[in-house]
Amino acid sequence: MKEDNRPKFTTKFGVIAATVGSAVGLGNIWRFPYEAGAHGGGAFLAVNILCVLLIGIPVVCAEFLMGRSSRRNIFGAMSALAPKGGRWWRFAGMLGVVSGTLILSFYAVVAGWTLEYLFQSVTGNLTAPDVRDSHAEFMGFTAGWRCVFWTVVLLAVNTVIVLRGVQKGIEKVSNWMMPLLFVLLVMMAVNSLILPGAKEGLSFLFCPDFSHVDSSTVLSALGQAFFSLSVGLGTLTVYGSYFPSRTKIVKSASIMAGLDTMVAIVAGVIIFPAVFSFGMEPAAGPQLVFEVLPDIFRQMTGGGIWAALFFLLLLIASLTSTISLSETGVAFCVEHWNLGRGKAVALTLGIVTFFAIFCALSFGPLSGATLWGMTVFDIFDYVTSNIFLPVGGMLVSIFVGWIVDRATVDRELRPASRFIRRSVIFLLRYVCPVAILAVFLNNLFG
Ligand code: PHE
């Protein structure tokens, strides 16, 4: 493989920290618990793990190898790896770049909420003893300009990191943020495990009751696997393009998926024992983290500190994901339009900030601006999670399984054994496209 001047992650640890940093985010700590809570707990987890193993890991390998073999972003990778006459594949890459921009626009809003909740925890307001209504607090905050303010602050911090580049920005920040995140996770999990009603929460998460499994469980578990693994839009292709040539692709994909799933499980171990211990409702939906948890922290000894630690955890997890989402657009601008990194960052994050402000205002001044009953925020979320990501993931699996030269795929997957290489290719060719098509159609028409 040719080595070039493209920046590379410098260490094995850096590769793992950056890829796990991208995968671990709001998807694990905010989305997984409420999805699992709504779909019966243990059964959802079991199906989710199956989806990660059979569909998630092969598509992650596919994205990594597209990036590493072409040394380009997804748009460039698809043009470079498609055979002659297959140039329209580039447009599949374009879809990824657009998805990245749209996801970042609403993701930054939720990540901005974590800044507000961190601020309120540190100042003691969140857990102040006077009786209050967490739902009203949440609605009041998201309806106001403070929400826009925190979104912009988050994007500014993100911009500073991304501007510093692959090694001094992304890799360096991930190298210290990820271990810190793991320490915080373990501390919080231990605290939850010693709560009086912990057992009930644990059996909700770990004892699957398969009578709860229906097609909607399977489909949301697959959707969750995709969002959480950051696949389907080329983020992992860009990161793959920064892999040194010695990086083992199948091994890295498995470590990333394993740690990502573990963090989701630990987030469940933090949240469900607390929910059951304080008699709350596990199926509260997206508000679980922002409305149910503050109620719990208020009743807990040392609740203010635990609240601050929890929202700090959520913030760190979100930031390493937003930098990976930004890099998807930045790499495209640098390579396709030959912009310098500074200009590419300014352009990408300028567009994202513009959209993000509209998303943030969707809960207040723009709540009436709807299309088919959805606000701007809802539309961005819906279109990306339900349409762009599944279509993107399916195209990536078809592209690598059927279109890219087989010898290239095989070479990139080495030194994995012949059995593993064949299994990955088999899954990419037959299992992933069909399964993803099922999710896609169900989400659209189900
Ligand atoms: N995987 C991230 C999370 O779980 C979200 C994400 C999606 C990041 C797509 C990058 C690309 O929060």
Short mmCIF file of C-alpha atoms and ligand atoms in Angstrom, two decimals:
data_model
loop_
_atom_site.label_atom_id
_atom_site.label_comp_id
_atom_site.label_asym_id
_atom_site.label_seq_id
_atom_site.Cartn_x
_atom_site.Cartn_y
_atom_site.Cartn_z
CA MET A 1 0.00 0.00 0.00
CA LYS A 2 1.32 3.44 -0.80
CA GLU A 3 2.15 5.68 2.13
CA ASP A 4 1.49 9.35 1.53
CA ASN A 5 1.48 12.68 3.31
CA ARG A 6 -1.98 12.20 4.67
CA PRO A 7 -2.04 12.64 8.44
CA LYS A 8 -2.25 9.38 10.36
CA PHE A 9 -3.15 8.45 13.90
CA THR A 10 0.18 7.86 15.57
CA THR A 11 -0.45 4.97 17.97
CA LYS A 12 -2.65 1.87 18.29
CA PHE A 13 -4.18 3.48 21.34
CA GLY A 14 -4.93 6.60 19.31
CA VAL A 15 -6.77 4.56 16.67
CA ILE A 16 -8.92 2.88 19.33
CA ALA A 17 -9.52 6.10 21.30
CA ALA A 18 -10.60 8.03 18.19
CA THR A 19 -12.87 5.33 16.76
CA VAL A 20 -14.42 4.44 20.11
CA GLY A 21 -14.72 8.18 20.75
CA SER A 22 -16.77 8.55 17.60
CA ALA A 23 -18.98 5.58 18.41
CA VAL A 24 -19.57 6.29 22.08
CA GLY A 25 -21.85 9.26 22.45
CA LEU A 26 -25.39 10.36 23.04
CA GLY A 27 -26.36 7.16 21.22
CA ASN A 28 -25.11 5.04 24.12
CA ILE A 29 -25.92 7.11 27.17
CA TRP A 30 -29.03 9.01 26.09
CA ARG A 31 -30.58 6.96 23.29
CA PHE A 32 -29.83 3.34 24.28
CA PRO A 33 -31.42 3.49 27.76
CA TYR A 34 -34.64 5.04 26.51
CA GLU A 35 -34.89 2.68 23.54
CA ALA A 36 -34.21 -0.33 25.77
CA GLY A 37 -36.65 1.08 28.35
CA ALA A 38 -39.36 1.40 25.73
CA HIS A 39 -38.75 -2.03 24.16
CA GLY A 40 -38.70 -4.31 27.17
CA GLY A 41 -35.08 -4.05 28.39
CA GLY A 42 -33.28 -7.42 28.17
CA ALA A 43 -34.90 -8.60 24.96
CA PHE A 44 -33.93 -5.36 23.22
CA LEU A 45 -30.35 -5.71 24.44
CA ALA A 46 -30.11 -9.31 23.18
CA VAL A 47 -31.36 -8.38 19.70
CA ASN A 48 -29.15 -5.29 19.64
CA ILE A 49 -26.06 -7.41 20.34
CA LEU A 50 -27.00 -9.78 17.53
CA CYS A 51 -27.36 -6.83 15.13
CA VAL A 52 -23.97 -5.46 16.16
CA LEU A 53 -22.30 -8.81 15.52
CA LEU A 54 -23.93 -9.75 12.23
CA ILE A 55 -24.47 -6.38 10.58
CA GLY A 56 -22.66 -3.67 12.53
CA ILE A 57 -19.14 -5.12 12.60
CA PRO A 58 -19.04 -6.07 8.87
CA VAL A 59 -20.20 -2.59 7.82
CA VAL A 60 -17.67 -0.96 10.16
CA CYS A 61 -14.96 -3.11 8.50
CA ALA A 62 -16.26 -2.04 5.09
CA GLU A 63 -16.04 1.66 5.96
CA PHE A 64 -12.59 1.34 7.51
CA LEU A 65 -11.21 -0.51 4.52
CA MET A 66 -12.68 1.93 2.01
CA GLY A 67 -10.90 4.74 3.81
CA ARG A 68 -7.62 2.98 4.38
CA SER A 69 -7.25 1.63 0.86
CA SER A 70 -8.15 4.90 -0.87
CA ARG A 71 -6.83 7.38 1.72
CA ARG A 72 -9.83 9.59 0.95
CA ASN A 73 -13.11 10.69 2.47
CA ILE A 74 -16.19 8.66 1.50
CA PHE A 75 -16.93 10.67 -1.64
CA GLY A 76 -13.35 10.33 -2.88
CA ALA A 77 -13.15 6.70 -1.73
CA MET A 78 -16.19 5.74 -3.74
CA SER A 79 -14.85 7.44 -6.87
CA ALA A 80 -11.43 5.84 -6.42
CA LEU A 81 -12.59 2.31 -5.67
CA ALA A 82 -15.45 2.02 -8.16
CA PRO A 83 -14.48 0.34 -11.43
CA LYS A 84 -14.69 2.33 -14.66
CA GLY A 85 -18.25 3.27 -15.42
CA GLY A 86 -19.17 3.16 -11.74
CA ARG A 87 -18.66 6.85 -11.16
CA TRP A 88 -22.19 7.43 -9.98
CA TRP A 89 -21.24 5.62 -6.75
CA ARG A 90 -19.70 8.95 -5.75
CA PHE A 91 -23.19 10.24 -5.17
CA ALA A 92 -23.68 7.61 -2.51
CA GLY A 93 -20.62 9.19 -0.89
CA MET A 94 -22.18 12.63 -1.28
CA LEU A 95 -25.22 11.39 0.63
CA GLY A 96 -22.91 10.50 3.51
CA VAL A 97 -21.39 13.99 3.62
CA VAL A 98 -24.85 15.56 3.65
CA SER A 99 -26.02 13.16 6.40
CA GLY A 100 -23.00 14.07 8.53
CA THR A 101 -23.84 17.77 8.29
CA LEU A 102 -27.50 17.22 9.15
CA ILE A 103 -26.82 14.83 12.04
CA LEU A 104 -24.29 17.20 13.54
CA SER A 105 -26.85 20.02 13.36
CA PHE A 106 -29.35 18.35 15.69
CA TYR A 107 -26.79 16.33 17.67
CA ALA A 108 -25.09 19.59 18.69
CA VAL A 109 -28.38 20.80 20.15
CA VAL A 110 -28.75 17.77 22.45
CA ALA A 111 -25.04 18.00 23.31
CA GLY A 112 -25.70 21.68 24.14
CA TRP A 113 -28.40 20.59 26.60
CA THR A 114 -25.77 18.56 28.43
CA LEU A 115 -23.73 21.77 28.86
CA GLU A 116 -26.72 23.51 30.46
CA TYR A 117 -27.39 20.52 32.73
CA LEU A 118 -23.72 20.36 33.69
CA PHE A 119 -23.79 24.07 34.48
CA GLN A 120 -26.98 23.71 36.53
CA SER A 121 -25.50 20.74 38.42
CA VAL A 122 -22.28 22.55 39.25
CA THR A 123 -24.13 25.64 40.47
CA GLY A 124 -26.36 23.37 42.58
CA ASN A 125 -29.59 24.53 40.91
CA LEU A 126 -30.39 21.16 39.40
CA THR A 127 -30.55 19.40 42.72
CA ALA A 128 -31.82 22.29 44.88
CA PRO A 129 -34.30 20.84 47.39
CA ASP A 130 -37.28 23.09 46.62
CA VAL A 131 -39.99 21.09 44.94
CA ARG A 132 -40.09 21.55 41.22
CA ASP A 133 -41.18 19.93 38.05
CA SER A 134 -38.34 18.52 35.94
CA HIS A 135 -40.56 18.33 32.89
CA ALA A 136 -41.47 22.02 33.11
CA GLU A 137 -37.81 22.91 33.69
CA PHE A 138 -36.76 20.99 30.62
CA MET A 139 -39.49 22.47 28.44
CA GLY A 140 -38.76 25.97 29.73
CA PHE A 141 -35.05 25.66 29.00
CA THR A 142 -35.36 24.13 25.53
CA ALA A 143 -37.91 26.77 24.53
CA GLY A 144 -35.58 29.67 25.27
CA TRP A 145 -32.50 31.32 23.80
CA ARG A 146 -30.24 29.68 26.38
CA CYS A 147 -30.60 26.51 24.41
CA VAL A 148 -29.28 28.28 21.30
CA PHE A 149 -26.47 29.78 23.34
CA TRP A 150 -25.26 26.39 24.60
CA THR A 151 -25.51 24.87 21.12
CA VAL A 152 -23.23 27.58 19.77
CA VAL A 153 -20.80 27.20 22.69
CA LEU A 154 -20.61 23.46 22.06
CA LEU A 155 -19.96 23.97 18.36
CA ALA A 156 -17.27 26.53 19.16
CA VAL A 157 -15.41 24.09 21.44
CA ASN A 158 -15.79 21.43 18.77
CA THR A 159 -14.39 23.84 16.14
CA VAL A 160 -11.29 24.58 18.19
CA ILE A 161 -10.52 20.86 18.51
CA VAL A 162 -11.16 20.06 14.84
CA LEU A 163 -9.03 23.04 13.72
CA ARG A 164 -6.03 21.53 15.45
CA GLY A 165 -6.09 18.63 13.03
CA VAL A 166 -5.96 14.87 13.13
CA GLN A 167 -3.06 14.27 15.50
CA LYS A 168 -3.00 17.36 17.71
CA GLY A 169 -6.78 17.72 17.78
CA ILE A 170 -8.77 14.53 17.31
CA GLU A 171 -6.22 11.98 18.51
CA LYS A 172 -4.87 13.98 21.43
CA VAL A 173 -8.28 14.92 22.79
CA SER A 174 -9.62 11.37 22.39
CA ASN A 175 -6.53 9.97 24.14
CA TRP A 176 -7.37 11.71 27.40
CA MET A 177 -11.12 12.03 27.14
CA MET A 178 -11.83 8.34 26.56
CA PRO A 179 -9.99 6.99 29.64
CA LEU A 180 -11.66 9.72 31.73
CA LEU A 181 -15.01 8.64 30.34
CA PHE A 182 -14.36 5.04 31.35
CA VAL A 183 -13.37 6.05 34.88
CA LEU A 184 -16.54 8.14 35.24
CA LEU A 185 -18.67 5.29 33.90
CA VAL A 186 -17.29 2.79 36.38
CA MET A 187 -17.74 5.20 39.31
CA MET A 188 -21.32 5.89 38.40
CA ALA A 189 -22.13 2.23 37.81
CA VAL A 190 -20.78 1.27 41.24
CA ASN A 191 -22.88 4.02 42.81
CA SER A 192 -26.01 2.68 41.09
CA LEU A 193 -25.28 -0.92 42.00
CA ILE A 194 -25.29 -0.17 45.71
CA LEU A 195 -28.73 1.46 45.59
CA PRO A 196 -31.45 -0.45 47.46
CA GLY A 197 -33.58 -1.49 44.45
CA ALA A 198 -30.64 -2.22 42.13
CA LYS A 199 -31.56 -5.85 41.55
CA GLU A 200 -34.85 -5.05 39.89
CA GLY A 201 -33.15 -2.65 37.49
CA LEU A 202 -30.52 -5.23 36.63
CA SER A 203 -33.02 -7.97 35.92
CA PHE A 204 -34.95 -5.54 33.68
CA LEU A 205 -31.77 -5.07 31.64
CA PHE A 206 -30.28 -8.55 31.75
CA CYS A 207 -33.16 -11.05 31.92
CA PRO A 208 -34.64 -11.01 28.45
CA ASP A 209 -38.31 -11.76 28.14
CA PHE A 210 -38.57 -12.77 24.51
CA SER A 211 -42.31 -12.48 24.48
CA HIS A 212 -41.57 -8.76 24.06
CA VAL A 213 -39.73 -9.27 20.77
CA ASP A 214 -41.69 -8.24 17.72
CA SER A 215 -40.67 -6.71 14.42
CA SER A 216 -40.49 -3.22 15.92
CA THR A 217 -38.01 -4.44 18.58
CA VAL A 218 -35.77 -5.94 15.90
CA LEU A 219 -35.91 -2.86 13.75
CA SER A 220 -35.24 -0.37 16.51
CA ALA A 221 -32.40 -2.56 17.76
CA LEU A 222 -30.81 -2.46 14.31
CA GLY A 223 -31.37 1.30 13.99
CA GLN A 224 -29.77 1.75 17.40
CA ALA A 225 -26.78 -0.40 16.37
CA PHE A 226 -26.22 1.79 13.31
CA PHE A 227 -26.50 5.13 15.02
CA SER A 228 -24.39 4.00 17.92
CA LEU A 229 -21.62 2.54 15.75
CA SER A 230 -21.47 5.76 13.63
CA VAL A 231 -21.92 3.78 10.41
CA GLY A 232 -23.67 4.64 7.18
CA LEU A 233 -22.36 8.12 6.47
CA GLY A 234 -18.62 7.85 5.95
CA THR A 235 -17.38 9.03 9.34
CA LEU A 236 -15.57 5.74 9.79
CA THR A 237 -14.26 5.92 6.21
CA VAL A 238 -12.54 9.20 7.05
CA TYR A 239 -11.12 7.74 10.26
CA GLY A 240 -10.06 4.62 8.32
CA SER A 241 -8.17 6.89 5.94
CA TYR A 242 -6.05 8.06 8.90
CA PHE A 243 -5.18 4.49 9.97
CA PRO A 244 -1.53 3.56 9.68
CA SER A 245 -1.05 0.69 7.22
CA ARG A 246 -0.26 -1.72 10.07
CA THR A 247 -3.67 -1.22 11.75
CA LYS A 248 -5.68 -4.46 11.78
CA ILE A 249 -9.10 -3.60 10.43
CA VAL A 250 -11.21 -6.53 11.66
CA LYS A 251 -9.63 -6.37 15.09
CA SER A 252 -10.14 -2.59 15.38
CA ALA A 253 -13.75 -2.90 14.24
CA SER A 254 -14.39 -5.62 16.81
CA ILE A 255 -12.75 -3.69 19.66
CA MET A 256 -14.68 -0.56 18.71
CA ALA A 257 -18.01 -2.39 18.51
CA GLY A 258 -17.28 -4.33 21.71
CA LEU A 259 -16.44 -1.22 23.74
CA ASP A 260 -19.33 0.72 22.24
CA THR A 261 -21.78 -2.00 23.26
CA MET A 262 -20.19 -2.27 26.66
CA VAL A 263 -20.64 1.46 27.28
CA ALA A 264 -24.32 1.21 26.34
CA ILE A 265 -24.72 -1.69 28.79
CA VAL A 266 -22.90 0.21 31.54
CA ALA A 267 -25.13 3.24 30.84
CA GLY A 268 -28.06 0.87 31.38
CA VAL A 269 -26.46 -0.35 34.60
CA ILE A 270 -26.18 3.27 35.75
CA ILE A 271 -29.69 4.28 34.81
CA PHE A 272 -32.06 1.33 35.37
CA PRO A 273 -31.16 0.47 39.00
CA ALA A 274 -31.63 4.18 39.80
CA VAL A 275 -34.92 4.33 37.90
CA PHE A 276 -36.30 1.27 39.73
CA SER A 277 -34.83 2.23 43.07
CA PHE A 278 -36.66 5.57 42.98
CA GLY A 279 -39.86 4.16 41.52
CA MET A 280 -39.62 5.92 38.16
CA GLU A 281 -40.79 4.80 34.75
CA PRO A 282 -38.12 3.14 32.48
CA ALA A 283 -40.17 3.80 29.34
CA ALA A 284 -40.13 7.61 29.75
CA GLY A 285 -38.68 8.10 26.24
CA PRO A 286 -36.11 10.69 25.14
CA GLN A 287 -36.68 12.68 28.34
CA LEU A 288 -35.34 9.80 30.45
CA VAL A 289 -31.94 11.41 30.93
CA PHE A 290 -33.01 15.05 31.16
CA GLU A 291 -36.22 14.70 33.18
CA VAL A 292 -36.15 11.43 35.11
CA LEU A 293 -32.48 11.53 36.16
CA PRO A 294 -32.59 15.02 37.74
CA ASP A 295 -35.49 13.79 39.90
CA ILE A 296 -33.37 10.85 40.95
CA PHE A 297 -30.25 12.91 41.64
CA ARG A 298 -32.32 15.22 43.83
CA GLN A 299 -33.23 12.31 46.11
CA MET A 300 -29.76 10.76 46.17
CA THR A 301 -27.12 11.43 48.83
CA GLY A 302 -24.45 13.57 47.19
CA GLY A 303 -26.84 13.92 44.25
CA GLY A 304 -25.34 17.24 43.10
CA ILE A 305 -21.94 15.66 42.60
CA TRP A 306 -23.32 12.61 40.83
CA ALA A 307 -25.39 14.86 38.57
CA ALA A 308 -22.32 16.92 37.65
CA LEU A 309 -20.31 13.75 36.96
CA PHE A 310 -23.08 12.28 34.85
CA PHE A 311 -23.52 15.34 32.64
CA LEU A 312 -19.76 15.72 32.34
CA LEU A 313 -19.68 12.13 31.12
CA LEU A 314 -22.39 12.85 28.59
CA LEU A 315 -20.59 15.97 27.42
CA ILE A 316 -17.26 14.20 26.88
CA ALA A 317 -18.98 11.35 25.05
CA SER A 318 -20.81 13.82 22.78
CA LEU A 319 -17.74 15.91 21.99
CA THR A 320 -15.66 13.01 20.69
CA SER A 321 -18.63 12.13 18.46
CA THR A 322 -19.19 15.69 17.20
CA ILE A 323 -15.54 15.98 16.22
CA SER A 324 -15.85 12.81 14.13
CA LEU A 325 -19.02 14.12 12.51
CA SER A 326 -17.28 17.41 11.70
CA GLU A 327 -14.30 15.62 10.22
CA THR A 328 -16.61 13.89 7.71
CA GLY A 329 -17.46 17.26 6.14
CA VAL A 330 -14.05 18.85 6.67
CA ALA A 331 -12.17 16.03 4.89
CA PHE A 332 -14.58 16.32 1.98
CA CYS A 333 -14.01 20.09 1.62
CA VAL A 334 -10.24 19.72 1.89
CA GLU A 335 -10.01 16.95 -0.69
CA HIS A 336 -12.75 17.86 -3.08
CA TRP A 337 -12.49 21.63 -3.16
CA ASN A 338 -8.81 21.84 -2.25
CA LEU A 339 -9.50 24.11 0.68
CA GLY A 340 -6.97 24.59 3.49
CA ARG A 341 -8.00 22.99 6.76
CA GLY A 342 -8.94 26.34 8.33
CA LYS A 343 -11.25 27.27 5.48
CA ALA A 344 -12.75 23.79 5.34
CA VAL A 345 -13.49 23.88 9.08
CA ALA A 346 -14.98 27.37 8.78
CA LEU A 347 -17.21 26.33 5.89
CA THR A 348 -18.40 23.03 7.38
CA LEU A 349 -19.02 24.35 10.87
CA GLY A 350 -20.47 27.60 9.53
CA ILE A 351 -23.14 25.65 7.68
CA VAL A 352 -23.71 23.34 10.66
CA THR A 353 -24.05 26.27 13.09
CA PHE A 354 -26.60 27.90 10.81
CA PHE A 355 -28.72 24.72 10.68
CA ALA A 356 -28.16 23.96 14.35
CA ILE A 357 -29.65 27.32 15.36
CA PHE A 358 -32.83 26.42 13.52
CA CYS A 359 -32.87 23.01 15.23
CA ALA A 360 -32.35 24.62 18.63
CA LEU A 361 -35.16 27.11 18.01
CA SER A 362 -37.53 24.26 17.11
CA PHE A 363 -38.47 23.86 20.76
CA GLY A 364 -39.42 27.51 21.23
CA PRO A 365 -39.86 30.33 18.71
CA LEU A 366 -39.91 27.95 15.74
CA SER A 367 -42.05 25.25 17.32
CA GLY A 368 -44.90 26.24 15.04
CA ALA A 369 -42.79 25.92 11.87
CA THR A 370 -43.62 22.33 11.01
CA LEU A 371 -43.82 20.12 7.96
CA TRP A 372 -46.02 17.01 8.25
CA GLY A 373 -46.23 17.75 11.96
CA MET A 374 -42.44 17.69 12.44
CA THR A 375 -40.27 20.61 13.55
CA VAL A 376 -36.90 21.34 11.93
CA PHE A 377 -35.20 19.32 14.67
CA ASP A 378 -37.55 16.37 14.13
CA ILE A 379 -37.09 16.48 10.37
CA PHE A 380 -33.29 16.43 10.62
CA ASP A 381 -33.44 13.56 13.10
CA TYR A 382 -36.04 11.63 11.13
CA VAL A 383 -34.53 12.04 7.69
CA THR A 384 -31.02 11.08 8.80
CA SER A 385 -31.77 8.20 11.20
CA ASN A 386 -34.63 6.68 9.23
CA ILE A 387 -33.59 7.31 5.65
CA PHE A 388 -30.02 8.46 5.07
CA LEU A 389 -28.20 6.16 7.52
CA PRO A 390 -29.93 2.93 6.48
CA VAL A 391 -29.59 3.77 2.79
CA GLY A 392 -25.95 4.78 3.32
CA GLY A 393 -25.16 1.59 5.25
CA MET A 394 -26.82 -0.55 2.62
CA LEU A 395 -24.93 1.15 -0.19
CA VAL A 396 -21.63 0.74 1.66
CA SER A 397 -22.22 -2.99 2.15
CA ILE A 398 -23.24 -3.48 -1.48
CA PHE A 399 -20.31 -1.37 -2.66
CA VAL A 400 -17.67 -3.26 -0.70
CA GLY A 401 -19.37 -6.66 -1.03
CA TRP A 402 -20.06 -6.55 -4.76
CA ILE A 403 -18.32 -3.65 -6.50
CA VAL A 404 -14.86 -3.10 -5.03
CA ASP A 405 -12.16 -5.38 -6.40
CA ARG A 406 -12.18 -8.55 -4.29
CA ALA A 407 -8.37 -8.66 -3.96
CA THR A 408 -8.34 -5.16 -2.46
CA VAL A 409 -10.98 -6.10 0.09
CA ASP A 410 -9.18 -9.30 0.97
CA ARG A 411 -5.83 -7.53 1.34
CA GLU A 412 -7.28 -4.85 3.62
CA LEU A 413 -8.93 -7.44 5.85
CA ARG A 414 -5.64 -9.29 6.41
CA PRO A 415 -4.10 -10.48 8.73
CA ALA A 416 -7.53 -11.79 9.81
CA SER A 417 -7.84 -15.53 9.10
CA ARG A 418 -9.31 -16.79 5.83
CA PHE A 419 -12.46 -17.90 7.64
CA ILE A 420 -13.00 -14.44 9.16
CA ARG A 421 -12.31 -12.65 5.87
CA ARG A 422 -14.76 -14.86 4.04
CA SER A 423 -17.39 -14.44 6.73
CA VAL A 424 -17.11 -10.63 6.62
CA ILE A 425 -17.46 -10.65 2.84
CA PHE A 426 -20.39 -13.09 2.98
CA LEU A 427 -22.20 -10.93 5.53
CA LEU A 428 -21.56 -7.79 3.47
CA ARG A 429 -22.86 -9.41 0.30
CA TYR A 430 -25.96 -11.20 1.50
CA VAL A 431 -26.94 -10.47 5.08
CA CYS A 432 -26.37 -6.74 5.55
CA PRO A 433 -28.14 -5.38 2.45
CA VAL A 434 -31.24 -7.50 3.00
CA ALA A 435 -31.49 -6.80 6.72
CA ILE A 436 -30.93 -3.08 6.24
CA LEU A 437 -33.53 -2.93 3.48
CA ALA A 438 -36.01 -4.45 5.91
CA VAL A 439 -35.30 -1.74 8.50
CA PHE A 440 -35.50 0.97 5.93
CA LEU A 441 -38.82 -0.13 4.50
CA ASN A 442 -40.30 -0.67 7.91
CA ASN A 443 -39.23 2.74 9.14
CA LEU A 444 -40.65 4.36 6.09
CA PHE A 445 -43.92 2.48 5.78
CA GLY A 446 -44.20 0.54 9.04
N1 PHE B 1 -22.25 7.08 17.31
C1 PHE B 1 -22.52 8.35 17.87
C2 PHE B 1 -23.28 8.16 19.17
O1 PHE B 1 -23.55 7.06 19.56
C3 PHE B 1 -23.29 9.24 16.93
C4 PHE B 1 -22.70 9.35 15.58
C5 PHE B 1 -23.43 8.94 14.49
C6 PHE B 1 -21.40 9.83 15.42
C7 PHE B 1 -22.87 8.99 13.22
C8 PHE B 1 -20.83 9.88 14.16
C9 PHE B 1 -21.57 9.45 13.06
O2 PHE B 1 -23.64 9.09 19.82
#
